[in-house]
MMTF fields as JSON, N, C-alpha, C and O atoms, coordinates in Angstrom:
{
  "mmtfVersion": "1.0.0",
  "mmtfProducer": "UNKNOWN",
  "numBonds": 655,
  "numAtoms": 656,
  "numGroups": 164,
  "numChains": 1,
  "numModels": 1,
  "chainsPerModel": [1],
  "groupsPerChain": [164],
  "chainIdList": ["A"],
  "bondAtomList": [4, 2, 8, 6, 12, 10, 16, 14, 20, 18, 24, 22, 28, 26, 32, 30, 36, 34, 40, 38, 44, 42, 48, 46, 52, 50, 56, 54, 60, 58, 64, 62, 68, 66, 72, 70, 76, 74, 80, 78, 84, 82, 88, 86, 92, 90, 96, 94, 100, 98, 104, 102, 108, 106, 112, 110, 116, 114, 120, 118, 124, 122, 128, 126, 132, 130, 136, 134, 140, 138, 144, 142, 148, 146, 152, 150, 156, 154, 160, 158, 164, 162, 168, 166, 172, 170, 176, 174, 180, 178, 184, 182, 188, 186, 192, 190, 196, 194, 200, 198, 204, 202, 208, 206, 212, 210, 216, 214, 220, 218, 224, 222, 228, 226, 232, 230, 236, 234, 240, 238, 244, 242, 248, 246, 252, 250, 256, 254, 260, 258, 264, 262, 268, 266, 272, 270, 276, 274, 280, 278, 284, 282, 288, 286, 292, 290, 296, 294, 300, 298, 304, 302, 308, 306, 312, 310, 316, 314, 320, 318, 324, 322, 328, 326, 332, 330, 336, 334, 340, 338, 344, 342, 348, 346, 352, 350, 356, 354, 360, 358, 364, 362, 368, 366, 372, 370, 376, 374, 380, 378, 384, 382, 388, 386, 392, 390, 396, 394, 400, 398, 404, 402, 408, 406, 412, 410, 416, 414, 420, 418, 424, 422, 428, 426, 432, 430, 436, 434, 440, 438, 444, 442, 448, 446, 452, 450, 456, 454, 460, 458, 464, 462, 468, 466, 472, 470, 476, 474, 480, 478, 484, 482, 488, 486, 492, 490, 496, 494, 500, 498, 504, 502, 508, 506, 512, 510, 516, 514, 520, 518, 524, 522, 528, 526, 532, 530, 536, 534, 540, 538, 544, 542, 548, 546, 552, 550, 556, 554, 560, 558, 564, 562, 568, 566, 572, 570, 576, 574, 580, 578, 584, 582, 588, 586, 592, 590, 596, 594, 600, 598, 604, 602, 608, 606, 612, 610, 616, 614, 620, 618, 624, 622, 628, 626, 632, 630, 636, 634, 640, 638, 644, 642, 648, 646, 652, 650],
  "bondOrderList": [1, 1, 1, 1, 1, 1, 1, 1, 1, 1, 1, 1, 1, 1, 1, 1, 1, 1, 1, 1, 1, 1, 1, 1, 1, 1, 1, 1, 1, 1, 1, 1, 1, 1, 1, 1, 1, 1, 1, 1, 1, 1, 1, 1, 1, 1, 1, 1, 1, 1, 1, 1, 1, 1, 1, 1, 1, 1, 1, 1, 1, 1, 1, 1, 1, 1, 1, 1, 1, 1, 1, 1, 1, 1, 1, 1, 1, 1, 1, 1, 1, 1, 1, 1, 1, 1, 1, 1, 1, 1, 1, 1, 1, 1, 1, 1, 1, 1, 1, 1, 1, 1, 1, 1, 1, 1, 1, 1, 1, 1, 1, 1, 1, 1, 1, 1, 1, 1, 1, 1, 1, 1, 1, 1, 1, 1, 1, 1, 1, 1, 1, 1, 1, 1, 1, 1, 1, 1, 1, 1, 1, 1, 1, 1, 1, 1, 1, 1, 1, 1, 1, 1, 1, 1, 1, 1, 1, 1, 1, 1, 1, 1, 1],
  "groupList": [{"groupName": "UNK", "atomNameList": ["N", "CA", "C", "O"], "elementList": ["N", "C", "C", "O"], "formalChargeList": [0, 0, 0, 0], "bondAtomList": [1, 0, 2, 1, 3, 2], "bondOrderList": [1, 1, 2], "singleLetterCode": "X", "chemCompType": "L-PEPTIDE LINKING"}],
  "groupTypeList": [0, 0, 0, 0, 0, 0, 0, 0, 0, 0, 0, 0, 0, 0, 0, 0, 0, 0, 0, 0, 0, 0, 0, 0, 0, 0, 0, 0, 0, 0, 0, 0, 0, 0, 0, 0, 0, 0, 0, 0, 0, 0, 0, 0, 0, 0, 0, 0, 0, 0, 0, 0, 0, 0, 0, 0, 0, 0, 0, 0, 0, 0, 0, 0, 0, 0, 0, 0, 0, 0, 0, 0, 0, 0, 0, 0, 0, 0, 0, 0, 0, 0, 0, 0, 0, 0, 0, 0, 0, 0, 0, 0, 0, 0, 0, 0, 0, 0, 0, 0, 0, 0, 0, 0, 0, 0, 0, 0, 0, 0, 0, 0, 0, 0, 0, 0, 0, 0, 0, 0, 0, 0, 0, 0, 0, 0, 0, 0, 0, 0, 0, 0, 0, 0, 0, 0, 0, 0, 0, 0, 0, 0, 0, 0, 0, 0, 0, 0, 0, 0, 0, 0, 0, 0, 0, 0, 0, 0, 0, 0, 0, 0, 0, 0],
  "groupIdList": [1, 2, 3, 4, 5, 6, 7, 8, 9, 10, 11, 12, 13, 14, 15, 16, 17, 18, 19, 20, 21, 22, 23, 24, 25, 26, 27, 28, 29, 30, 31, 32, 33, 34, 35, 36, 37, 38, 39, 40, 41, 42, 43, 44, 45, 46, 47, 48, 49, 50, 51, 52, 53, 54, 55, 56, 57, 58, 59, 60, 61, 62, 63, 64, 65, 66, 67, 68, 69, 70, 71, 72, 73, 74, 75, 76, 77, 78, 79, 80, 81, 82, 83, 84, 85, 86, 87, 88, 89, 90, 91, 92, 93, 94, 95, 96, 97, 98, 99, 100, 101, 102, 103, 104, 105, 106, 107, 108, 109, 110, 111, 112, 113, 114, 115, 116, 117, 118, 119, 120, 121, 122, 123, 124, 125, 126, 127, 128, 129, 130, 131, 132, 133, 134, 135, 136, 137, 138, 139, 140, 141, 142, 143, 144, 145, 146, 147, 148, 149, 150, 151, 152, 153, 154, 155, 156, 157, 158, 159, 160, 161, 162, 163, 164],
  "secStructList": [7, 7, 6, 6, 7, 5, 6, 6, 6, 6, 5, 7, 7, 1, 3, 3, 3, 1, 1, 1, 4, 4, 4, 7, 7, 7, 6, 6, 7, 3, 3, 7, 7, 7, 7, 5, 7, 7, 7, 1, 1, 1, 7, 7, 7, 5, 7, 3, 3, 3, 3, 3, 3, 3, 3, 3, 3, 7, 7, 7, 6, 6, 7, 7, 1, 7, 3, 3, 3, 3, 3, 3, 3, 3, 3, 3, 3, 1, 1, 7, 7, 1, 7, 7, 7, 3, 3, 7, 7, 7, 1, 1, 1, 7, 7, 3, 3, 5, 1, 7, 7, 3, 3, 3, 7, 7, 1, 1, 1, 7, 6, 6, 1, 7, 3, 3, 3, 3, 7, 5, 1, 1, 3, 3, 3, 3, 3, 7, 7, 1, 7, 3, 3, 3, 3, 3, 7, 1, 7, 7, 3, 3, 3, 1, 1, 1, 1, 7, 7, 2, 2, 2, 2, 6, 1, 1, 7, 7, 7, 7, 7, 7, 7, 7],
  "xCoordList": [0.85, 0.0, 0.895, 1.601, 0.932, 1.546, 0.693, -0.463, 1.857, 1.77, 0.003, -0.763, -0.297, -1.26, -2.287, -2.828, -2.699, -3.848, -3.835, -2.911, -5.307, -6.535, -7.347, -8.575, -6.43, -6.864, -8.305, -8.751, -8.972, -9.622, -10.796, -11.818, -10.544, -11.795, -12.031, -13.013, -10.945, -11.172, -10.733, -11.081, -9.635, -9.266, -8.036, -7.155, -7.741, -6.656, -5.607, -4.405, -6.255, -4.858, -5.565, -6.79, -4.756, -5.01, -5.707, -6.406, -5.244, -5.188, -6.23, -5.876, -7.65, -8.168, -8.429, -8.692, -8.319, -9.068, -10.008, -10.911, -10.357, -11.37, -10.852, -11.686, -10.023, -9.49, -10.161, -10.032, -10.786, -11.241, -12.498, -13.143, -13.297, -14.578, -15.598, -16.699, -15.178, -16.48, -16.283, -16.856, -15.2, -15.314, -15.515, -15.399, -15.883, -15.712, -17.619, -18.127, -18.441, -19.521, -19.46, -18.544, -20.325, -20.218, -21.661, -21.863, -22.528, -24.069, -23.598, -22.613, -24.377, -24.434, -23.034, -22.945, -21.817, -20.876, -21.665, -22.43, -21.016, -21.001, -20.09, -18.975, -20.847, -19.885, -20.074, -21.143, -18.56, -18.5, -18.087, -18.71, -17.257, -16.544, -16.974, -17.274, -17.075, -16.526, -15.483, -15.091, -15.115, -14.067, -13.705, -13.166, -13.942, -13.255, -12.261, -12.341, -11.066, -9.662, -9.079, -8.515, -9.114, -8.573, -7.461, -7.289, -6.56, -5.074, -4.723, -5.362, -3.956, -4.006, -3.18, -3.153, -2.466, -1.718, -2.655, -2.689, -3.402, -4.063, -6.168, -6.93, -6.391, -7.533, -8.276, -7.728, -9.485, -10.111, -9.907, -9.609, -10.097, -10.132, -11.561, -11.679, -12.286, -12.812, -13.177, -13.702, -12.885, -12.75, -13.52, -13.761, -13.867, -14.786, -14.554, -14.194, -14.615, -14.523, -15.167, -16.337, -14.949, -16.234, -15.431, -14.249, -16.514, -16.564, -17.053, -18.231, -16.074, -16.437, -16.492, -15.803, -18.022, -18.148, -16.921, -16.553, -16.552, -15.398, -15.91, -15.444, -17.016, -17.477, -18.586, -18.536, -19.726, -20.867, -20.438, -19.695, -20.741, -20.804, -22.15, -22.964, -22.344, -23.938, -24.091, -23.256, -24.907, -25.041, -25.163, -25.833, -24.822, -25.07, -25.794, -25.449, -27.031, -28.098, -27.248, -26.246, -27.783, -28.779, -28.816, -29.833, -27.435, -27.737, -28.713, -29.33, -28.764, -29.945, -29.709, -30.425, -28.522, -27.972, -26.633, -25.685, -26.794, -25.529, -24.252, -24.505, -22.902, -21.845, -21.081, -21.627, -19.652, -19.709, -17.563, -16.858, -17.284, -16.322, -15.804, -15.803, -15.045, -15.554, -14.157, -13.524, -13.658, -12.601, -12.678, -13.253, -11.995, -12.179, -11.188, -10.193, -11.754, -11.434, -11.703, -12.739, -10.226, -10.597, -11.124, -10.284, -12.014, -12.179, -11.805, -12.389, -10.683, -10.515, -10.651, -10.23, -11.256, -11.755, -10.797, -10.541, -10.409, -9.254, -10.076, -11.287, -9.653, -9.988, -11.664, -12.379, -11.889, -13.618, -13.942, -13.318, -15.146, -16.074, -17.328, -18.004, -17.904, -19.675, -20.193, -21.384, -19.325, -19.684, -21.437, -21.653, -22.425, -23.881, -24.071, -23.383, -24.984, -25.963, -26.872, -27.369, -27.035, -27.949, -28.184, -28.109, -28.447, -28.981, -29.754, -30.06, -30.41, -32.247, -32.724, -33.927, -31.663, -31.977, -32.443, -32.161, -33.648, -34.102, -33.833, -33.436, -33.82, -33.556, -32.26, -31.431, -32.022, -30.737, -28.832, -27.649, -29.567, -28.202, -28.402, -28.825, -28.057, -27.98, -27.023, -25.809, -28.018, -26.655, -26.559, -27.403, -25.367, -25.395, -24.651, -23.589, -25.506, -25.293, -25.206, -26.208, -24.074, -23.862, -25.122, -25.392, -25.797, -26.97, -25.908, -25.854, -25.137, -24.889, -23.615, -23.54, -22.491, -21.797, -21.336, -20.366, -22.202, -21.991, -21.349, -21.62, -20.153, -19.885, -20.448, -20.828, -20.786, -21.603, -21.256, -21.152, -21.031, -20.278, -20.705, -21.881, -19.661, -19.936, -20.928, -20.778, -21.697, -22.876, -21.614, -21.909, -20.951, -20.197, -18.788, -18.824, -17.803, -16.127, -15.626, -14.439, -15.667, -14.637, -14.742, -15.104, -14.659, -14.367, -13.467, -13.451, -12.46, -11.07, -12.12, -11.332, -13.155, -14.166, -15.005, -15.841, -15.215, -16.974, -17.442, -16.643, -18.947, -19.484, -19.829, -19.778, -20.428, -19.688, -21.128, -21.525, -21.544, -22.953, -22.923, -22.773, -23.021, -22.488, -23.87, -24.052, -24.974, -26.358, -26.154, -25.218, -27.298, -26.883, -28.475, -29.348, -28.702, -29.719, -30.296, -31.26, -29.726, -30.231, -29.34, -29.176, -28.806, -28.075, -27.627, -27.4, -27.443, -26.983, -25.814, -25.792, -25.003, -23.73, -23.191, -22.408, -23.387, -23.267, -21.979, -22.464, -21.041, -20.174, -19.275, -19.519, -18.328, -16.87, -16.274, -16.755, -14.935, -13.697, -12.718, -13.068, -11.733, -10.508, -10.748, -10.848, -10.877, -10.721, -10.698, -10.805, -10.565, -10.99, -9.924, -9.597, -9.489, -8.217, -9.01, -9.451, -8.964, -9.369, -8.827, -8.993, -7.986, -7.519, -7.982, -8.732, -7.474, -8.278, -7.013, -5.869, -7.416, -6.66, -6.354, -5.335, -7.194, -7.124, -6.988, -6.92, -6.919, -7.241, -8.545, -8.888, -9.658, -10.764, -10.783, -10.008, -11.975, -12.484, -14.053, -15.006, -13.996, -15.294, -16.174, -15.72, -17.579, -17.984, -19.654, -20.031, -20.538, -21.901, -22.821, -24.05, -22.071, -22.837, -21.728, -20.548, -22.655, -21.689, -21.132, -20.65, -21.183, -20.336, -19.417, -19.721, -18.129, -17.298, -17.791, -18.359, -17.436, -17.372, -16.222, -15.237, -15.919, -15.008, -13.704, -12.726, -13.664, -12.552, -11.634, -10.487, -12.427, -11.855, -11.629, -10.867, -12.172, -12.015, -10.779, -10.02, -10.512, -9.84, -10.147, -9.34, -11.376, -12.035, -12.036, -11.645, -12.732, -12.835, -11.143, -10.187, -11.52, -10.228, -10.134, -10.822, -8.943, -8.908, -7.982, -7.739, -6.953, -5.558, -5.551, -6.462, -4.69, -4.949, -3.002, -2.052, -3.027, -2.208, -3.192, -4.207, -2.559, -2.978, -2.379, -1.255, -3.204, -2.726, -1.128, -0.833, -0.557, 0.927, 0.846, 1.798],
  "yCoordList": [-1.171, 0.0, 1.233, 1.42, 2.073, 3.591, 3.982, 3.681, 5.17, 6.152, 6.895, 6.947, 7.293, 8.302, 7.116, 7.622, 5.998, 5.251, 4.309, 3.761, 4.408, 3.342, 2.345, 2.338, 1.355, -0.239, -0.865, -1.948, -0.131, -0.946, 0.022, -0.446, 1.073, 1.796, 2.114, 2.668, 1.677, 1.873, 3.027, 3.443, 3.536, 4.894, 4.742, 4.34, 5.12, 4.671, 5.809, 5.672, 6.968, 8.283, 9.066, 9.009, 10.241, 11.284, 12.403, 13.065, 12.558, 13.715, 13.273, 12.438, 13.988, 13.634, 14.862, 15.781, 14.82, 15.883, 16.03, 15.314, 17.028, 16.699, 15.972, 15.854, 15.49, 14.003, 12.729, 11.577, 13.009, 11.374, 11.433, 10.453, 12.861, 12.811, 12.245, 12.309, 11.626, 10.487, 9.076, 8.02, 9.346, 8.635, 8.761, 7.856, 9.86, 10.731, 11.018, 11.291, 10.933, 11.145, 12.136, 12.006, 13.115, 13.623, 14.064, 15.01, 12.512, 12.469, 12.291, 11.556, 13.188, 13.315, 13.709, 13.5, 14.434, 14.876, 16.25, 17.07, 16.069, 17.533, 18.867, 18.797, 19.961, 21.197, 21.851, 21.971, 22.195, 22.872, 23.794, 24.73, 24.239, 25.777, 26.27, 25.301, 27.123, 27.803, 28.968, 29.569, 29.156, 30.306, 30.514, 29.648, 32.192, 32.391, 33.393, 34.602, 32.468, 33.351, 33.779, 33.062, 35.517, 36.124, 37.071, 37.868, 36.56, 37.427, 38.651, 39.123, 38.894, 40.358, 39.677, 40.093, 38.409, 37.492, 36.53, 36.415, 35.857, 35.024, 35.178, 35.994, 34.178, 34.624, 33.701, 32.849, 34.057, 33.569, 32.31, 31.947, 31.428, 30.187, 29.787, 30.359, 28.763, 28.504, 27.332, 26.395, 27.355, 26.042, 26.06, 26.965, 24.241, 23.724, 22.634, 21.477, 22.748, 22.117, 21.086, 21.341, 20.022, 19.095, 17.406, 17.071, 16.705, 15.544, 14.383, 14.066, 13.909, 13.134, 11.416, 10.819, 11.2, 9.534, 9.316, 9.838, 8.413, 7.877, 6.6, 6.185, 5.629, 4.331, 4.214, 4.658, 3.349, 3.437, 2.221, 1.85, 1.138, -0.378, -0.466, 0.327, -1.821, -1.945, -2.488, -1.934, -3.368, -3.627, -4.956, -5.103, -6.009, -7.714, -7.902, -7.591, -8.546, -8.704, -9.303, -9.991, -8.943, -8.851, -7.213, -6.658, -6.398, -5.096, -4.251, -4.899, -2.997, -2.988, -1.343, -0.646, -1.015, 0.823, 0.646, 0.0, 1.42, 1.406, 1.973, 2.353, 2.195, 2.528, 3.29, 3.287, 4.242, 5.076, 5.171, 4.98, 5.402, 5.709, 6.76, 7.095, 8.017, 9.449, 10.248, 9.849, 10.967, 11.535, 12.799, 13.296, 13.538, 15.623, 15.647, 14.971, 16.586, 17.104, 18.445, 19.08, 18.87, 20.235, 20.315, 20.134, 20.493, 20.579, 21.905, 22.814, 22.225, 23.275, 23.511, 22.693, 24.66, 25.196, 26.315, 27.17, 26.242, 27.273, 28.2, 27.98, 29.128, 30.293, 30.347, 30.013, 30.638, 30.874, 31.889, 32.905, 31.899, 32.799, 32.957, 31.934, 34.047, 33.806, 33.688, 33.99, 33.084, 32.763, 33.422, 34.618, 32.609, 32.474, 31.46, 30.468, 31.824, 30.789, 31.244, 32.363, 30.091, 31.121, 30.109, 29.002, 29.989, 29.121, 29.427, 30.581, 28.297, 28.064, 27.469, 27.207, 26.989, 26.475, 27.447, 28.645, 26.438, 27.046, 26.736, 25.572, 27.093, 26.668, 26.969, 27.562, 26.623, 27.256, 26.092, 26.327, 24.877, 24.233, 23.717, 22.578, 24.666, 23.718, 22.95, 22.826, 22.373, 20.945, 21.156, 20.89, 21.661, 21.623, 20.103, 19.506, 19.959, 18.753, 18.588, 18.905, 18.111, 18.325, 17.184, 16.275, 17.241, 15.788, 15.798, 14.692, 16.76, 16.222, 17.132, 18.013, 17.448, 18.045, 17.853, 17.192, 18.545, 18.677, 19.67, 20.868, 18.994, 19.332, 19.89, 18.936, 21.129, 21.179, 22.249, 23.469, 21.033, 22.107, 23.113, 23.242, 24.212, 25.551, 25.954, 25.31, 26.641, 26.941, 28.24, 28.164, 28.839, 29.683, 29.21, 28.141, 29.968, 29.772, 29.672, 29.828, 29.465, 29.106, 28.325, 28.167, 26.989, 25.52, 25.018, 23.948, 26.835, 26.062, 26.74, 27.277, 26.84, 27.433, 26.417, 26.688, 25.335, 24.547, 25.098, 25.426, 25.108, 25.035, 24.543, 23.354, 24.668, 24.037, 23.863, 24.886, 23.089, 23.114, 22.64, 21.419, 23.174, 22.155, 22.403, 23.336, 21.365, 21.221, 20.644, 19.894, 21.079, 21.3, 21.034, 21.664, 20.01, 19.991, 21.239, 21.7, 21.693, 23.466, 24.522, 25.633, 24.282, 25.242, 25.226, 24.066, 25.995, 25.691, 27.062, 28.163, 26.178, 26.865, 26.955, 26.035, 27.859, 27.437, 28.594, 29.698, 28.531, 29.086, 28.432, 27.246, 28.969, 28.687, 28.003, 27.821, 27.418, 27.247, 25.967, 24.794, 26.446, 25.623, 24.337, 23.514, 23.87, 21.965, 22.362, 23.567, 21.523, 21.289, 19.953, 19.306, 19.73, 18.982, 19.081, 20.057, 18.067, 17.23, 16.823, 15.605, 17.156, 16.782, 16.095, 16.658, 14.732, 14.153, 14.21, 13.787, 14.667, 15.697, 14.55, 14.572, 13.89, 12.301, 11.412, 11.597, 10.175, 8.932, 8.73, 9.244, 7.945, 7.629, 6.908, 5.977, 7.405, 6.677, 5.601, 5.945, 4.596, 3.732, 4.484, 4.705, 4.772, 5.33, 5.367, 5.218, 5.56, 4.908, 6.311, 6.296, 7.364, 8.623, 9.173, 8.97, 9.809, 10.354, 11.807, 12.668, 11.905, 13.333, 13.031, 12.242, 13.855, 13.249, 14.389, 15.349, 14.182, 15.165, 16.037, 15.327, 17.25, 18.462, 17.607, 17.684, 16.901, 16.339, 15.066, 14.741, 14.451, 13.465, 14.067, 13.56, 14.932, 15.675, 16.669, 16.629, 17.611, 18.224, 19.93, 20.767, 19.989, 21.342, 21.477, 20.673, 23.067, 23.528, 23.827, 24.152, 23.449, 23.506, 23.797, 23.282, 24.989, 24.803, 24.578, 24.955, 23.769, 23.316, 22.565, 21.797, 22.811, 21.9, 20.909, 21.033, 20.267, 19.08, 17.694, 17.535, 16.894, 15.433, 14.752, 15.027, 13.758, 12.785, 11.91, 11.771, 11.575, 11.02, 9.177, 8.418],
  "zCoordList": [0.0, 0.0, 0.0, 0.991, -0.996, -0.675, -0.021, 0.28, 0.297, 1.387, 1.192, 2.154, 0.098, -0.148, -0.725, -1.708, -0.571, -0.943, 0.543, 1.145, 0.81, 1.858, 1.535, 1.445, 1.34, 0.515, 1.358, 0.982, 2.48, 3.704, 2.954, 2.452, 2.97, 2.388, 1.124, 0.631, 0.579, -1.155, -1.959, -3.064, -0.853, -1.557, -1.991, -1.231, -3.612, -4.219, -4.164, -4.39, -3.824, -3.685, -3.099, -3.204, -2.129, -1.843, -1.991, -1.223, -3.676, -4.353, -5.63, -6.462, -5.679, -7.133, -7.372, -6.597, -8.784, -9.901, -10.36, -9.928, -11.489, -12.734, -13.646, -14.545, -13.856, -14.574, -13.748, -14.161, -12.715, -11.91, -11.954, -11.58, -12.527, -12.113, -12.31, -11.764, -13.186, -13.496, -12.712, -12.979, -11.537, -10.449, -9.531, -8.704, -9.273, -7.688, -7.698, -8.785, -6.555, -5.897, -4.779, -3.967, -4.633, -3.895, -2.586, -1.825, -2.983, -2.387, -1.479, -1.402, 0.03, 0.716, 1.695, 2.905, 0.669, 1.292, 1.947, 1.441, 3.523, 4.49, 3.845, 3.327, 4.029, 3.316, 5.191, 5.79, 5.778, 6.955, 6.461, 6.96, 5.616, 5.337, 3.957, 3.259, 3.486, 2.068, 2.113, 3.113, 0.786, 0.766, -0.203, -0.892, -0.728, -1.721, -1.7, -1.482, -2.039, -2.129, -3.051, -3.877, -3.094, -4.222, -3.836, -2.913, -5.216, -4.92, -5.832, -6.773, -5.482, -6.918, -8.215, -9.374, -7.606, -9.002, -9.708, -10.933, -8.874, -9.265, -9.384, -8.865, -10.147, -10.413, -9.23, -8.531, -9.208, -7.482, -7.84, -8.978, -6.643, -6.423, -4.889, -3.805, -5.406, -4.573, -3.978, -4.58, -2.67, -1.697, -0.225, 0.574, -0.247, -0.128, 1.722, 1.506, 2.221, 3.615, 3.481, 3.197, 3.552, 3.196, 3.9, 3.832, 4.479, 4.877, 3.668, 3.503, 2.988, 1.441, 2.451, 3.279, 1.55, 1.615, 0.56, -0.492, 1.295, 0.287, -0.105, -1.166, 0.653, 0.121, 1.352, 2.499, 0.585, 1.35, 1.493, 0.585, 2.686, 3.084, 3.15, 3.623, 2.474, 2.477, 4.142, 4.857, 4.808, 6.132, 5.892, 4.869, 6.368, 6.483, 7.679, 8.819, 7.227, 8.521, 9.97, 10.161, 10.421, 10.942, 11.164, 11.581, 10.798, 10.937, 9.756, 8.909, 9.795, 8.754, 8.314, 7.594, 8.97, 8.453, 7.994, 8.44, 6.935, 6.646, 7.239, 8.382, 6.901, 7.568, 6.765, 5.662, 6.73, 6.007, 6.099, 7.09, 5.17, 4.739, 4.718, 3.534, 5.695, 5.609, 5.677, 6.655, 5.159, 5.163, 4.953, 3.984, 6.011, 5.441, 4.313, 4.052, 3.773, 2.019, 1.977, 2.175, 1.591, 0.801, -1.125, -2.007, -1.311, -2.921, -3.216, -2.627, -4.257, -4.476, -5.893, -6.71, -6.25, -8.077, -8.257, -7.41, -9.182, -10.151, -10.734, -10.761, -11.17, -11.738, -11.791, -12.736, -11.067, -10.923, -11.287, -10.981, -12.14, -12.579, -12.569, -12.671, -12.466, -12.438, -11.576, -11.486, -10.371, -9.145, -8.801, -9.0, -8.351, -7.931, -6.931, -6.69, -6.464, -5.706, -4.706, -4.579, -3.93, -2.778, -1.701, -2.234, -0.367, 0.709, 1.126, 1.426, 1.301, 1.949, 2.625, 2.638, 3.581, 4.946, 5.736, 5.747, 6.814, 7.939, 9.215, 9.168, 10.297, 11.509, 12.055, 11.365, 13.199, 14.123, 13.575, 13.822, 12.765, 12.694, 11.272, 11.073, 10.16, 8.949, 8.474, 8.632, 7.739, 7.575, 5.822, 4.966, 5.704, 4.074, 3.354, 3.536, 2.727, 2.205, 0.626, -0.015, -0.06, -1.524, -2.063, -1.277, -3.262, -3.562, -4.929, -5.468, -5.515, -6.528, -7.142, -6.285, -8.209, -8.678, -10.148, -10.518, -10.914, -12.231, -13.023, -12.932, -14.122, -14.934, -16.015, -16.694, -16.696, -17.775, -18.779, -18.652, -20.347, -21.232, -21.65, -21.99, -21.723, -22.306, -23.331, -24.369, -23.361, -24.516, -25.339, -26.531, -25.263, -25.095, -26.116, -26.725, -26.19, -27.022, -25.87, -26.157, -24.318, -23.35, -23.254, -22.088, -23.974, -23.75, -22.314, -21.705, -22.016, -21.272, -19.885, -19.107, -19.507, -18.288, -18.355, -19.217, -17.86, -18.731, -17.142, -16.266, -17.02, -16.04, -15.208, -15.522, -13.614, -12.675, -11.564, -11.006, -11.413, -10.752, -9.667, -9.714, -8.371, -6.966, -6.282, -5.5, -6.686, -5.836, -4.732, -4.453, -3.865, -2.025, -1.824, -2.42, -0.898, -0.243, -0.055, -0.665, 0.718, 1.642, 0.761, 1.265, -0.403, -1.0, -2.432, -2.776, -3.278, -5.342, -4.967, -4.417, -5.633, -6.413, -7.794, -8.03, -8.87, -10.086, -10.703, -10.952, -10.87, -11.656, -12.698, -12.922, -13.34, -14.509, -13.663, -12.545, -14.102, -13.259, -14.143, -14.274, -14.549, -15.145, -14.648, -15.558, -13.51, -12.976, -11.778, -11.554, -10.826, -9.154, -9.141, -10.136, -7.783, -7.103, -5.425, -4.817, -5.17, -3.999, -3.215, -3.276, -2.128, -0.953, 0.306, 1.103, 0.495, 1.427, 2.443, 2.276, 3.206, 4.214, 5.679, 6.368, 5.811, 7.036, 6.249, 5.033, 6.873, 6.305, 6.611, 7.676, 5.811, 6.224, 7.224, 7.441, 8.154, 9.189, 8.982, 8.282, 9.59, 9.092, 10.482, 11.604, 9.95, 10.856, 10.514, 9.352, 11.53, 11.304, 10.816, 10.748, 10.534, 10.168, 8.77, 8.486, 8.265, 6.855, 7.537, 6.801, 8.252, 8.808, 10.073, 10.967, 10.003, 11.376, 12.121, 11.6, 13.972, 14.702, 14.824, 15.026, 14.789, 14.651, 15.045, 14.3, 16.043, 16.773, 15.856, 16.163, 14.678, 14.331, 12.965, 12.142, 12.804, 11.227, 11.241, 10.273, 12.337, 13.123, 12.534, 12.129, 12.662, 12.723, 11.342, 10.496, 11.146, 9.372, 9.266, 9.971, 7.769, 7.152, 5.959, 5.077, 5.717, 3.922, 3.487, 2.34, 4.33, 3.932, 2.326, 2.016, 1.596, 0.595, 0.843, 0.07, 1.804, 2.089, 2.271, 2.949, 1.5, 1.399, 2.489, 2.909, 3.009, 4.152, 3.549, 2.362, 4.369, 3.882, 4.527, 4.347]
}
């Protein structure tokens, strides 16, 4: 097993891209942070705090819930544009939750921008952005909820270092 792949949970590297994305899921990943960081060199970038299922385990009776594969991740997007959205949660503790993250080609001549759709239970994010890189920042933990507690995740984060 290298250093940067988790053979127990099914994670083959650290570090994924938009080169993996038609492998990567992101139902029912937790979003704890956002952030958008802009420099006077570089064009914004925006990143994502997030608790990624890394593999669902089905349950063998006699149990009957499933169990969860869960690792903090920074997702980070390159040159962002257009940036939109909006949140629509109610109540004192929302839980933002990704249902889905689509790629979608340009109607447009910026082929090198395609568009970028990050649907949220309680929230939509839709802008541009060159590709996104994925940092799984722990090793996964097997665990009976798709979200860790602050303590095993080790708080919000927008580090973009991969576990070693």
């Amino acid at each position: 097993m290298s250093a940067d792949d988790h053979q127990e949970s099914g994670l083959s590297k650290s570090v994924w891209s938009d080169a993996d994305f038609e492998d990567m899921g992101w139902h029912y990943a937790t979003v704890h942070g956002l952030h958008v960081r802009q420099t006077d060199a570089d064009p914004p970038r925006l990143l994502l705090d997030l608790d990624y299922i890394v593999r669902w385990v089905q349950p063998l009776p006699p149990e009957k819930h499933f169990t969860f594969w869960v690792s903090p991740a920074t997702l980070v997007f390159d040159d962002v544009q257009d940036l939109e959205g909006g949140l629509g949660f109610k109540g004192r503790s929302p839980d933002l939750e990704i249902d889905a993250v689509h790629r979608l080609t340009p109607d447009d001549d910026r082929q090198d921008l395609p568009h970028w759709h990050v649907e949220g239970h309680a929230f939509d994010l839709r802008f541009r952005a060159s590709g996104f890189r994925q940092y799984f920042r722990r090793t996964p933990q097997l665990t009976s909820r798709y979200t860790l507690p602050p303590a095993d995740r080790g708080g919000c984060s927008f580090d973009e270092v991969a576990f070693a």
